[in-house]
XYZ file of C-alpha atoms in Angstrom:
662
model
C -0.922 43.127 -9.522
C 2.437 44.759 -9.031
C 4.750 43.937 -11.945
C 7.746 44.963 -9.853
C 6.841 42.160 -7.467
C 5.710 39.281 -9.621
C 7.145 38.384 -12.987
C 5.924 35.983 -15.698
C 2.408 35.981 -14.271
C -0.599 34.564 -16.084
C -3.400 36.800 -17.294
C -5.975 35.629 -14.788
C -8.525 37.954 -13.227
C -7.136 40.079 -10.381
C -10.061 41.549 -8.484
C -10.685 42.104 -4.816
C -13.069 39.466 -3.495
C -16.532 40.772 -2.734
C -16.909 38.076 -0.082
C -14.284 37.434 2.580
C -13.049 34.047 1.421
C -9.660 32.465 1.880
C -10.225 29.959 -0.909
C -8.055 30.470 -3.954
C -9.137 27.713 -6.328
C -12.220 28.468 -8.399
C -13.428 24.870 -8.083
C -14.005 22.395 -5.262
C -10.447 21.281 -4.657
C -11.093 18.262 -2.450
C -10.911 15.825 -5.389
C -7.860 17.484 -6.960
C -5.163 15.262 -5.477
C -7.218 12.109 -5.933
C -7.849 13.008 -9.578
C -4.149 13.710 -10.100
C -3.153 10.322 -8.701
C -5.865 8.336 -10.500
C -4.926 9.964 -13.796
C -1.405 8.729 -13.177
C -2.821 5.297 -12.324
C -4.841 5.244 -15.542
C -1.781 6.051 -17.659
C 0.158 3.269 -15.959
C -2.496 0.669 -16.757
C -2.992 1.992 -20.278
C 0.694 1.340 -20.852
C 0.404 -2.090 -19.251
C -2.504 -3.002 -21.540
C -0.527 -1.906 -24.581
C 2.388 -4.146 -23.566
C 0.131 -7.177 -23.241
C -1.572 -6.364 -26.541
C 1.799 -6.270 -28.295
C 2.862 -9.518 -26.626
C -0.296 -11.257 -27.858
C 0.036 -9.740 -31.310
C 3.671 -10.739 -31.773
C 3.565 -14.079 -29.903
C 5.865 -12.806 -27.157
C 3.903 -13.996 -24.143
C 6.866 -15.807 -22.623
C 8.861 -12.559 -22.643
C 5.909 -10.651 -21.188
C 5.477 -13.290 -18.504
C 9.159 -13.188 -17.535
C 9.210 -9.390 -17.484
C 6.188 -9.288 -15.190
C 7.756 -11.841 -12.867
C 10.988 -9.854 -12.605
C 9.039 -6.707 -11.763
C 7.081 -8.554 -9.112
C 10.212 -10.039 -7.548
C 11.808 -6.596 -7.532
C 8.844 -5.164 -5.607
C 8.961 -8.015 -3.094
C 12.665 -7.707 -2.415
C 14.908 -10.529 -1.165
C 13.207 -13.477 0.499
C 14.047 -14.702 3.984
C 16.404 -17.608 4.496
C 14.484 -20.789 5.254
C 14.980 -21.995 8.810
C 13.751 -25.039 10.710
C 9.953 -25.249 10.910
C 9.988 -26.896 14.352
C 6.550 -28.262 13.499
C 4.455 -29.769 16.266
C 1.329 -31.928 16.167
C -0.623 -30.878 19.254
C -3.895 -32.778 18.955
C -6.095 -34.769 16.579
C -9.854 -34.713 16.020
C -11.383 -37.789 14.380
C -14.288 -37.153 12.013
C -16.296 -39.264 9.557
C -13.998 -39.982 6.593
C -11.147 -37.703 7.694
C -9.250 -36.375 10.682
C -8.138 -32.875 11.679
C -4.691 -32.348 13.155
C -3.825 -29.218 15.111
C -0.445 -28.041 13.875
C 1.948 -25.262 14.752
C 5.199 -24.359 12.999
C 7.670 -21.455 12.767
C 7.783 -19.603 9.452
C 10.618 -17.522 10.949
C 12.550 -18.245 14.153
C 10.144 -17.913 17.103
C 7.389 -16.613 14.806
C 4.613 -19.201 15.040
C 1.920 -20.170 12.540
C -1.223 -21.956 13.747
C -2.919 -24.387 11.382
C -5.429 -27.200 10.931
C -4.541 -30.129 8.696
C -7.413 -32.155 7.186
C -6.358 -35.701 6.223
C -8.618 -38.177 4.378
C -9.185 -41.672 5.664
C -7.479 -44.377 3.674
C -4.078 -44.899 2.178
C -2.257 -42.076 0.463
C -0.335 -40.369 -0.773
C -3.031 -37.798 -1.565
C -2.885 -34.504 -3.429
C -2.212 -31.617 -1.068
C -4.100 -28.316 -1.006
C -3.163 -25.088 0.777
C -6.272 -23.103 1.726
C -5.657 -19.352 2.169
C -8.150 -17.684 4.511
C -9.819 -14.379 3.791
C -10.502 -11.570 6.223
C -12.488 -13.407 8.839
C -11.655 -12.983 12.514
C -12.012 -16.760 13.032
C -9.733 -17.450 10.047
C -9.316 -21.249 9.811
C -12.455 -21.832 11.927
C -14.737 -19.815 9.593
C -17.804 -21.856 8.629
C -17.416 -21.782 4.822
C -13.680 -22.378 5.108
C -14.266 -25.456 7.241
C -16.859 -26.656 4.725
C -14.419 -26.263 1.833
C -11.653 -28.129 3.655
C -14.011 -30.914 4.716
C -15.387 -31.323 1.205
C -11.881 -31.529 -0.210
C -10.820 -34.044 2.460
C -13.860 -36.223 1.812
C -12.866 -36.296 -1.871
C -9.302 -37.399 -1.245
C -7.251 -34.237 -0.587
C -5.007 -33.330 2.318
C -5.831 -29.712 3.176
C -3.679 -27.334 5.207
C -5.385 -24.189 6.470
C -3.305 -21.615 8.368
C -4.264 -18.510 10.295
C -2.949 -15.447 8.445
C -1.249 -12.801 10.523
C -3.707 -10.503 12.336
C -6.425 -13.172 12.309
C -7.372 -16.268 14.253
C -4.653 -17.014 16.781
C -2.038 -14.741 15.204
C -2.801 -11.138 16.099
C 0.463 -9.222 16.265
C -0.725 -6.208 18.262
C -2.230 -7.505 21.503
C -2.346 -6.553 25.157
C -0.872 -8.746 27.895
C -4.021 -10.876 27.897
C -3.830 -11.528 24.169
C -6.690 -9.204 23.235
C -6.211 -7.383 19.899
C -5.380 -3.692 20.230
C -7.111 -2.826 16.962
C -10.642 -3.190 15.668
C -9.814 -6.124 13.400
C -7.456 -7.788 10.982
C -7.809 -5.235 8.193
C -6.816 -2.428 10.564
C -3.869 -4.393 11.909
C -2.723 -5.357 8.408
C -2.675 -1.677 7.470
C -0.773 -0.561 10.551
C 1.769 -3.350 10.072
C 2.163 -2.477 6.402
C 3.152 1.133 7.134
C 6.159 0.077 9.206
C 7.013 -2.627 6.691
C 7.004 -0.146 3.802
C 9.525 2.083 5.578
C 11.866 -0.925 5.510
C 11.182 -1.787 1.875
C 9.026 -4.789 2.668
C 5.281 -5.457 2.967
C 2.488 -7.419 4.605
C 1.999 -9.054 1.193
C 5.470 -10.538 1.610
C 4.755 -11.530 5.215
C 1.727 -13.567 4.166
C 3.529 -14.884 1.093
C 6.368 -16.203 3.240
C 3.971 -17.888 5.671
C 2.278 -19.595 2.730
C 5.560 -20.752 1.184
C 6.543 -22.270 4.512
C 3.067 -23.807 4.808
C 3.669 -25.614 1.519
C 7.046 -26.710 2.885
C 5.216 -28.282 5.792
C 2.531 -29.791 3.561
C 5.218 -31.413 1.399
C 6.930 -32.813 4.485
C 3.930 -34.967 5.300
C 4.112 -38.620 4.134
C 0.380 -38.542 3.317
C 0.985 -35.922 0.587
C 1.980 -36.495 -3.036
C 4.338 -33.552 -3.568
C 3.848 -33.678 -7.347
C 0.163 -32.782 -6.857
C 0.002 -29.542 -4.844
C -2.804 -27.042 -5.267
C -3.822 -23.733 -3.706
C -7.203 -22.111 -3.108
C -8.152 -18.824 -1.451
C -11.230 -16.711 -0.884
C -11.410 -12.907 -0.732
C -8.253 -11.789 1.108
C -7.186 -15.429 0.748
C -7.715 -14.971 -2.985
C -5.249 -12.097 -2.775
C -2.759 -14.350 -1.007
C -3.267 -17.049 -3.644
C -2.709 -14.603 -6.507
C 0.544 -13.356 -4.972
C 1.723 -16.902 -4.158
C 1.109 -18.884 -7.325
C 3.691 -17.158 -9.571
C 6.385 -17.637 -6.920
C 6.042 -21.290 -5.939
C 6.490 -23.786 -8.795
C 5.239 -26.641 -6.585
C 1.672 -25.385 -7.075
C 0.252 -27.219 -10.094
C -3.358 -25.985 -10.052
C -5.206 -23.173 -8.277
C -8.614 -21.673 -7.502
C -9.230 -18.000 -6.657
C -12.611 -16.958 -5.247
C -14.156 -13.487 -4.796
C -11.049 -11.533 -5.734
C -10.241 -11.481 -9.457
C -11.214 -8.239 -11.189
C -9.568 -5.186 -12.716
C -7.312 -3.480 -10.192
C -7.953 0.000 -11.551
C -11.728 -0.482 -11.382
C -11.496 -1.760 -7.818
C -9.461 1.235 -6.712
C -11.888 3.648 -8.337
C -15.104 1.909 -7.264
C -14.209 0.725 -3.764
C -11.164 2.770 -2.924
C -8.041 1.250 -1.413
C -8.343 -1.823 0.746
C -6.148 -2.828 3.660
C -2.403 -3.181 3.797
C -2.214 -6.828 2.664
C -4.005 -6.094 -0.605
C -1.310 -4.192 -2.484
C 2.396 -3.467 -2.867
C 4.072 -0.045 -3.062
C 4.969 0.586 -6.689
C 2.614 -2.083 -8.041
C 0.749 0.429 -10.194
C 3.974 2.007 -11.395
C 5.091 -1.474 -12.486
C 1.737 -1.891 -14.271
C 0.950 -5.140 -12.478
C -2.735 -5.942 -12.759
C -4.420 -8.799 -10.904
C -4.578 -10.809 -14.121
C -0.788 -10.553 -14.463
C -0.289 -12.840 -11.464
C -2.402 -15.454 -13.221
C -0.511 -14.880 -16.478
C 2.720 -15.516 -14.545
C 1.156 -18.757 -13.281
C 0.189 -19.930 -16.781
C 0.106 -22.453 -18.367
C -0.849 -24.151 -15.104
C -4.647 -24.508 -14.689
C -6.645 -21.939 -12.737
C -10.341 -21.582 -11.901
C -11.915 -18.221 -11.052
C -14.941 -18.308 -8.741
C -17.144 -15.217 -8.655
C -20.479 -13.925 -7.398
C -22.425 -11.869 -9.907
C -23.549 -9.562 -7.097
C -20.260 -9.378 -5.232
C -18.824 -5.989 -4.249
C -15.800 -7.241 -6.190
C -16.714 -5.753 -9.560
C -18.112 -8.547 -11.744
C -17.687 -6.568 -14.965
C -13.998 -6.400 -14.134
C -14.016 -10.154 -13.481
C -15.435 -10.790 -16.953
C -12.875 -8.435 -18.467
C -9.978 -10.253 -16.780
C -11.356 -13.652 -17.777
C -11.636 -12.558 -21.410
C -8.017 -11.366 -21.298
C -6.855 -14.637 -19.730
C -8.728 -16.620 -22.355
C -6.691 -14.847 -25.035
C -3.475 -15.703 -23.215
C -4.320 -19.371 -22.661
C -5.756 -19.701 -26.183
C -2.517 -18.340 -27.629
C -0.674 -21.149 -25.871
C -3.257 -23.684 -27.077
C -4.415 -24.590 -23.563
C -7.857 -22.988 -23.344
C -9.103 -25.747 -21.015
C -6.613 -24.605 -18.358
C -8.574 -21.459 -17.511
C -12.217 -21.287 -16.458
C -14.732 -19.061 -14.707
C -17.637 -20.179 -12.537
C -20.044 -17.357 -11.695
C -22.970 -17.843 -9.357
C -25.963 -15.674 -8.514
C -24.774 -14.643 -5.072
C -22.362 -12.220 -3.448
C -19.035 -12.345 -1.714
C -17.635 -15.600 -0.336
C -17.096 -19.266 -1.045
C -20.579 -20.722 -0.554
C -21.428 -24.413 -1.284
C -21.920 -24.094 -5.080
C -18.466 -22.549 -5.356
C -16.993 -25.100 -2.954
C -18.277 -27.922 -5.156
C -16.823 -26.357 -8.316
C -13.465 -25.945 -6.592
C -13.360 -29.611 -5.598
C -14.366 -30.658 -9.104
C -11.575 -28.514 -10.537
C -8.892 -30.092 -8.376
C -10.226 -33.582 -9.056
C -10.040 -32.867 -12.795
C -6.363 -31.975 -12.707
C -5.103 -34.220 -9.915
C -7.354 -37.283 -10.271
C -8.453 -37.097 -13.917
C -12.063 -37.125 -12.759
C -14.305 -34.307 -13.990
C -17.590 -35.549 -12.576
C -19.748 -32.887 -10.856
C -19.436 -32.808 -7.074
C -22.563 -32.666 -4.927
C -22.449 -32.843 -1.168
C -25.031 -32.747 1.565
C -24.680 -30.651 4.713
C -21.248 -30.989 6.281
C -20.519 -31.268 9.985
C -18.441 -28.282 11.065
C -16.949 -27.653 14.502
C -17.065 -24.774 17.012
C -14.157 -22.392 16.667
C -12.695 -23.179 20.083
C -12.442 -26.875 19.266
C -10.096 -26.012 16.341
C -7.899 -23.751 18.461
C -4.249 -24.770 18.453
C -2.667 -22.717 21.236
C -3.611 -23.062 24.904
C -4.287 -19.339 25.333
C -5.865 -18.662 21.930
C -3.051 -16.340 20.776
C 0.573 -17.078 19.875
C 1.600 -13.841 21.615
C 0.570 -15.207 25.002
C 1.186 -18.903 24.321
C 4.907 -18.482 23.584
C 7.064 -16.293 25.864
C 9.678 -15.980 23.123
C 7.220 -15.134 20.331
C 8.719 -12.726 17.802
C 5.999 -10.451 16.480
C 6.365 -8.682 13.175
C 6.719 -5.261 14.856
C 9.551 -6.620 16.991
C 11.268 -8.128 13.960
C 10.891 -4.857 12.021
C 12.346 -2.836 14.873
C 15.318 -5.188 15.129
C 15.938 -4.881 11.391
C 15.708 -1.082 11.453
C 18.192 -0.886 14.320
C 20.601 -3.188 12.503
C 20.586 -0.775 9.550
C 21.675 2.204 11.651
C 25.338 1.827 10.542
C 24.224 2.023 6.911
C 22.280 5.223 7.572
C 25.284 6.668 9.407
C 27.526 5.700 6.492
C 25.291 7.582 4.065
C 25.360 10.653 6.278
C 29.063 10.728 7.116
C 30.721 9.290 4.016
C 28.715 10.829 1.179
C 29.262 14.104 -0.552
C 26.435 16.616 -0.472
C 25.539 15.776 -4.065
C 25.594 12.016 -3.418
C 23.315 12.381 -0.407
C 20.913 14.597 -2.328
C 20.847 12.178 -5.256
C 20.056 9.360 -2.827
C 17.109 11.327 -1.425
C 15.837 12.054 -4.918
C 16.013 8.363 -5.807
C 14.140 7.409 -2.656
C 11.439 9.982 -3.385
C 11.331 9.226 -7.130
C 11.989 12.883 -7.868
C 13.805 13.830 -11.075
C 17.463 14.758 -10.767
C 16.871 18.012 -12.632
C 15.793 20.988 -10.511
C 14.252 22.842 -13.466
C 10.509 23.297 -13.080
C 8.185 24.781 -15.649
C 5.536 26.743 -13.781
C 2.824 29.268 -14.546
C 0.935 31.515 -12.147
C -2.510 33.058 -12.041
C -3.962 35.648 -9.715
C -7.604 34.981 -8.859
C -8.336 37.925 -6.586
C -7.401 39.530 -3.287
C -8.663 39.299 0.268
C -8.212 41.537 3.321
C -6.951 39.809 6.469
C -5.999 41.487 9.754
C -5.965 44.849 8.015
C -3.602 43.681 5.293
C -4.336 42.719 1.725
C -3.295 39.324 0.368
C -3.152 38.264 -3.267
C -4.687 34.946 -4.249
C -2.297 32.996 -6.454
C -2.575 29.615 -8.180
C 0.759 28.071 -9.147
C 0.400 25.577 -11.982
C 2.626 23.110 -13.792
C 2.299 20.020 -15.972
C 3.856 17.677 -13.407
C 1.977 18.725 -10.262
C -1.545 19.720 -9.220
C -2.303 23.452 -8.855
C -1.097 24.934 -5.565
C -3.392 27.560 -3.977
C -1.489 30.338 -2.195
C -2.008 33.641 -0.450
C 0.795 36.220 -0.660
C 1.174 39.503 1.156
C 0.359 42.380 -1.209
C 3.621 44.380 -1.237
C 2.120 47.639 -2.482
C 1.707 49.054 1.056
C 5.294 48.329 2.120
C 8.620 49.888 1.260
C 10.838 46.917 2.052
C 10.959 43.350 3.289
C 13.650 41.515 5.229
C 12.818 37.927 4.267
C 10.277 35.505 2.862
C 8.302 33.343 5.232
C 6.558 30.330 3.717
C 3.862 28.983 6.031
C 2.636 25.411 5.517
C 0.112 24.243 8.092
C -1.232 20.683 8.070
C -4.692 22.115 8.863
C -4.540 24.363 5.795
C -4.001 28.053 5.281
C -7.376 28.879 6.839
C -5.968 27.771 10.201
C -3.055 30.188 9.732
C -5.249 33.087 8.676
C -7.407 32.814 11.773
C -4.411 33.857 13.886
C -4.472 37.566 13.076
C -1.965 38.497 15.807
C 0.590 36.070 14.368
C 0.091 37.474 10.862
C 0.365 41.077 12.007
C 3.554 40.379 13.959
C 5.133 38.551 10.999
C 4.365 41.420 8.628
C 5.631 44.035 11.104
C 8.893 42.106 11.268
C 9.254 42.640 7.535
C 8.238 39.136 6.425
C 6.881 38.653 2.943
C 4.328 35.911 3.599
C 3.521 33.030 1.268
C 0.808 30.844 2.817
C 0.161 27.711 0.762
C -1.866 24.523 0.753
C 0.496 21.914 -0.638
C -1.261 18.907 -2.079
C -3.718 17.015 0.100
C -3.864 19.862 2.629
C -6.380 22.665 3.145
C -8.313 23.321 -0.061
C -7.084 20.039 -1.568
C -7.575 17.860 1.534
C -9.513 14.688 0.789
C -13.106 14.359 1.962
C -13.351 12.368 5.201
C -16.215 10.332 3.694
C -13.739 8.596 1.357
C -11.415 7.497 4.152
C -12.636 4.575 6.233
C -11.832 5.256 9.881
C -10.743 1.650 10.400
C -7.530 2.405 8.498
C -6.637 5.054 11.107
C -5.487 7.602 8.552
C -7.389 10.733 7.603
C -6.004 10.602 4.047
C -5.601 6.854 3.601
C -7.181 6.812 0.136
C -4.676 9.198 -1.404
C -1.722 8.042 0.686
C -2.179 4.438 -0.431
C -2.830 5.322 -4.070
C 0.251 7.525 -4.059
C 2.401 4.638 -2.814
C 0.739 2.226 -5.218
C 1.541 4.444 -8.190
C 5.135 4.899 -7.041
C 5.022 8.527 -5.860
C 4.467 8.808 -2.115
C 2.643 11.735 -0.515
C 5.829 12.946 1.241
C 7.573 12.949 -2.153
C 4.711 14.805 -3.811
C 4.589 17.389 -1.058
C 8.358 17.837 -1.226
C 7.931 18.594 -4.908
C 5.347 21.239 -4.015
C 7.688 22.915 -1.530
C 10.372 23.011 -4.213
C 7.834 24.540 -6.612
C 7.190 27.302 -4.071
C 10.925 27.915 -3.775
C 11.219 28.005 -7.546
C 8.358 30.485 -7.702
C 10.114 32.846 -5.263
C 13.582 32.577 -6.779
C 12.625 32.548 -10.462
C 9.297 34.361 -10.737
C 9.438 37.293 -8.321
C 11.502 40.467 -7.998
C 12.230 39.608 -4.335
C 14.307 36.535 -5.106
C 17.334 37.895 -3.265
C 15.632 37.732 0.137
C 16.371 34.827 2.515
C 13.602 32.235 2.755
C 12.288 30.790 6.019
C 9.690 28.036 6.251
C 7.312 27.295 9.108
C 5.505 23.992 8.698
C 3.505 21.482 10.712
C 2.720 17.762 10.479
C 3.226 16.107 7.079
C 4.046 19.517 5.602
C 6.953 19.748 8.050
C 8.364 16.462 6.760
C 8.114 17.792 3.193
C 9.796 21.061 4.173
C 12.675 19.162 5.797
C 13.156 17.008 2.704
C 13.057 20.086 0.471
C 15.650 21.794 2.663
C 17.948 18.818 2.157
C 17.619 19.259 -1.608
C 17.436 23.039 -2.060
C 19.986 25.477 -0.581
C 17.614 28.466 -0.793
C 15.982 27.654 2.546
C 17.569 29.794 5.256
C 15.679 28.642 8.357
C 13.154 25.894 9.193
C 10.656 25.869 12.049
C 8.960 22.482 12.259
C 6.296 21.185 14.613
C 3.832 18.329 15.149
C 5.897 15.883 13.133
C 7.416 12.563 14.248
C 10.814 12.701 15.859
C 11.874 9.660 13.836
C 10.535 7.014 11.488
C 11.601 4.611 14.207
C 8.732 5.991 16.295
C 6.309 4.247 13.949
C 8.076 0.929 14.536
C 8.116 1.448 18.288
C 4.428 2.422 18.271
C 2.839 0.608 15.316
C -0.720 1.584 16.319
C 0.021 5.274 15.656
C -2.661 7.011 13.583
C -1.950 8.799 10.289
C 1.373 7.022 9.765
C 0.809 6.654 6.026
C 0.949 10.437 5.633
C 4.698 10.153 6.369
C 5.705 6.827 4.816
C 8.488 6.815 2.238
C 9.188 3.292 0.934
C 12.663 2.012 1.812
C 13.505 5.215 3.708
C 15.073 3.453 6.693
C 17.564 1.682 4.453
C 19.277 5.051 3.922
C 18.006 7.819 6.206
C 15.798 8.779 9.108
C 14.380 12.181 10.014
C 17.181 13.011 12.508
C 19.691 12.240 9.737
C 17.989 14.802 7.506
C 18.138 17.411 10.252
C 21.854 16.785 10.689
C 22.405 16.966 6.922
C 20.507 20.253 6.609
C 22.305 21.619 9.675
C 20.979 21.692 13.201
C 21.547 25.451 13.320
C 19.000 25.869 10.493
C 16.260 23.673 12.004
C 14.111 24.542 14.991
C 11.705 21.899 16.337
C 8.781 23.204 18.370
C 5.707 21.747 20.053
C 3.395 24.424 18.736
């Protein structure tokens, strides 16, 4: 290695490769980014566990509870203003011992919620129960959900069951005939969540708001005793219940089925689930699933679980043990319980009976076991509320979530313009750093190691690994300068397909070197050598790197932010660790790497010229076309509150940025 070229290098082996290989890392790098993020996740939950331990030890549970609630509210952001429900009773079905009313109401203006209300025979008022549906296409018409509602109604409870967004009669992305444009609710939830995150909101909040308004409707009914309101949910409905119960003080008792476990274990064992299952920054805040129940305490809660569920049962036992300590500390051990059954996922009859018994214990002071024979359920179409089967086609003025998001984003354009026109350069850069969660300091401690050389297109390239404590190793190839007398500039090449795709274009490489370019070809994190294995990314989420993109957001450090950090590391390497630091630096980048290069250019003045391709024109494109694939590779939470991609180009200087359709 030429000392006149590279300074402060590590002592790694520097030998010419015996086999023509473009790989730089001496290990399989495909797990590198995932390992980096999960290590961060583990530290976050270690810290969370230590906080709870100290709270239990020093009898400070109330402070812990309040702190968790404030963190949760901060992640949710401001709630909507409550508007008129405009509730309508459209039809009634009479059954033995109860009736079912078909209800529709507006949780937001012109945003309709379809529901079935189960009302017992006899004179009320009765306790009221909100049932939150899991990820079933039929939603409120799902067999086991009907059974649960019927069983509750036959034991004296009014039950309201609504269709969640993207299920039942409430798909948000449909064609003109009302047919869903995606393969199912979990896909649609994820696509909707990406656009929501850009605006600093979430599908979690969408469902939460629907459920709060559902309780508003439930409490408006004369048949309901508003002092006795409960909530139950299964699977994805269990998620909704967990997120709802700390927020709404009207809920006095709850049941969560097939959901409660350790969050960290779920993410490691199953990988990330769809967009309604998590909040950006939730890991960074150290919020575990059990924390939502701790926030709900001392109100009574029953956990229902299957010992052979894909929801990790060991994690369920761990959470229950933790909750027992919390409830025991408050002297209310009877307020928490676990019923585990030898089955899998779902709310089957044994669990339904335990749920009814639980609510009867707390609302009717009757703890007798509940046993019920086969229940008469109805065909899905007989429970349908709208004439067409979808709110999108039933109401000409229906406001879908994508439409509402787009309207909000457009209304914030003046704020983005204000940031661009009325901020100093330093203020704008500090804003970007805050949005990306990057440190304000530009100092980076890095080390480098040469792992060999490789001949490409008649030229020799050095294999370099750039390392640091705060980022995963970056594999790079750099033109060997020993055969050249001078260079005119640096050219950093960042291709979304990895450096192998660049190196296959020998004519491009030869032309760049003949023009006097010192080439640095790198795989920033999650790209090329460190790209995630396709097997770990379910195609239904429509993102080739969904696992790492979601985990990055969950832990509070988005992929665009991480990749921006990598670009800045490369700049630091050139300017601080080479003898060619005086040369101008150009960057050519594609796809998500182009976004990172643009962000880095806004933060670092060393970039002379940018050539960007195959990247979105604007974040607004994702709101206009919410079914776009690979959106999560670009999502920066809250970005549209302060900037869009065209704003960054204007800030960097249009004369420095060239957009191509390479």
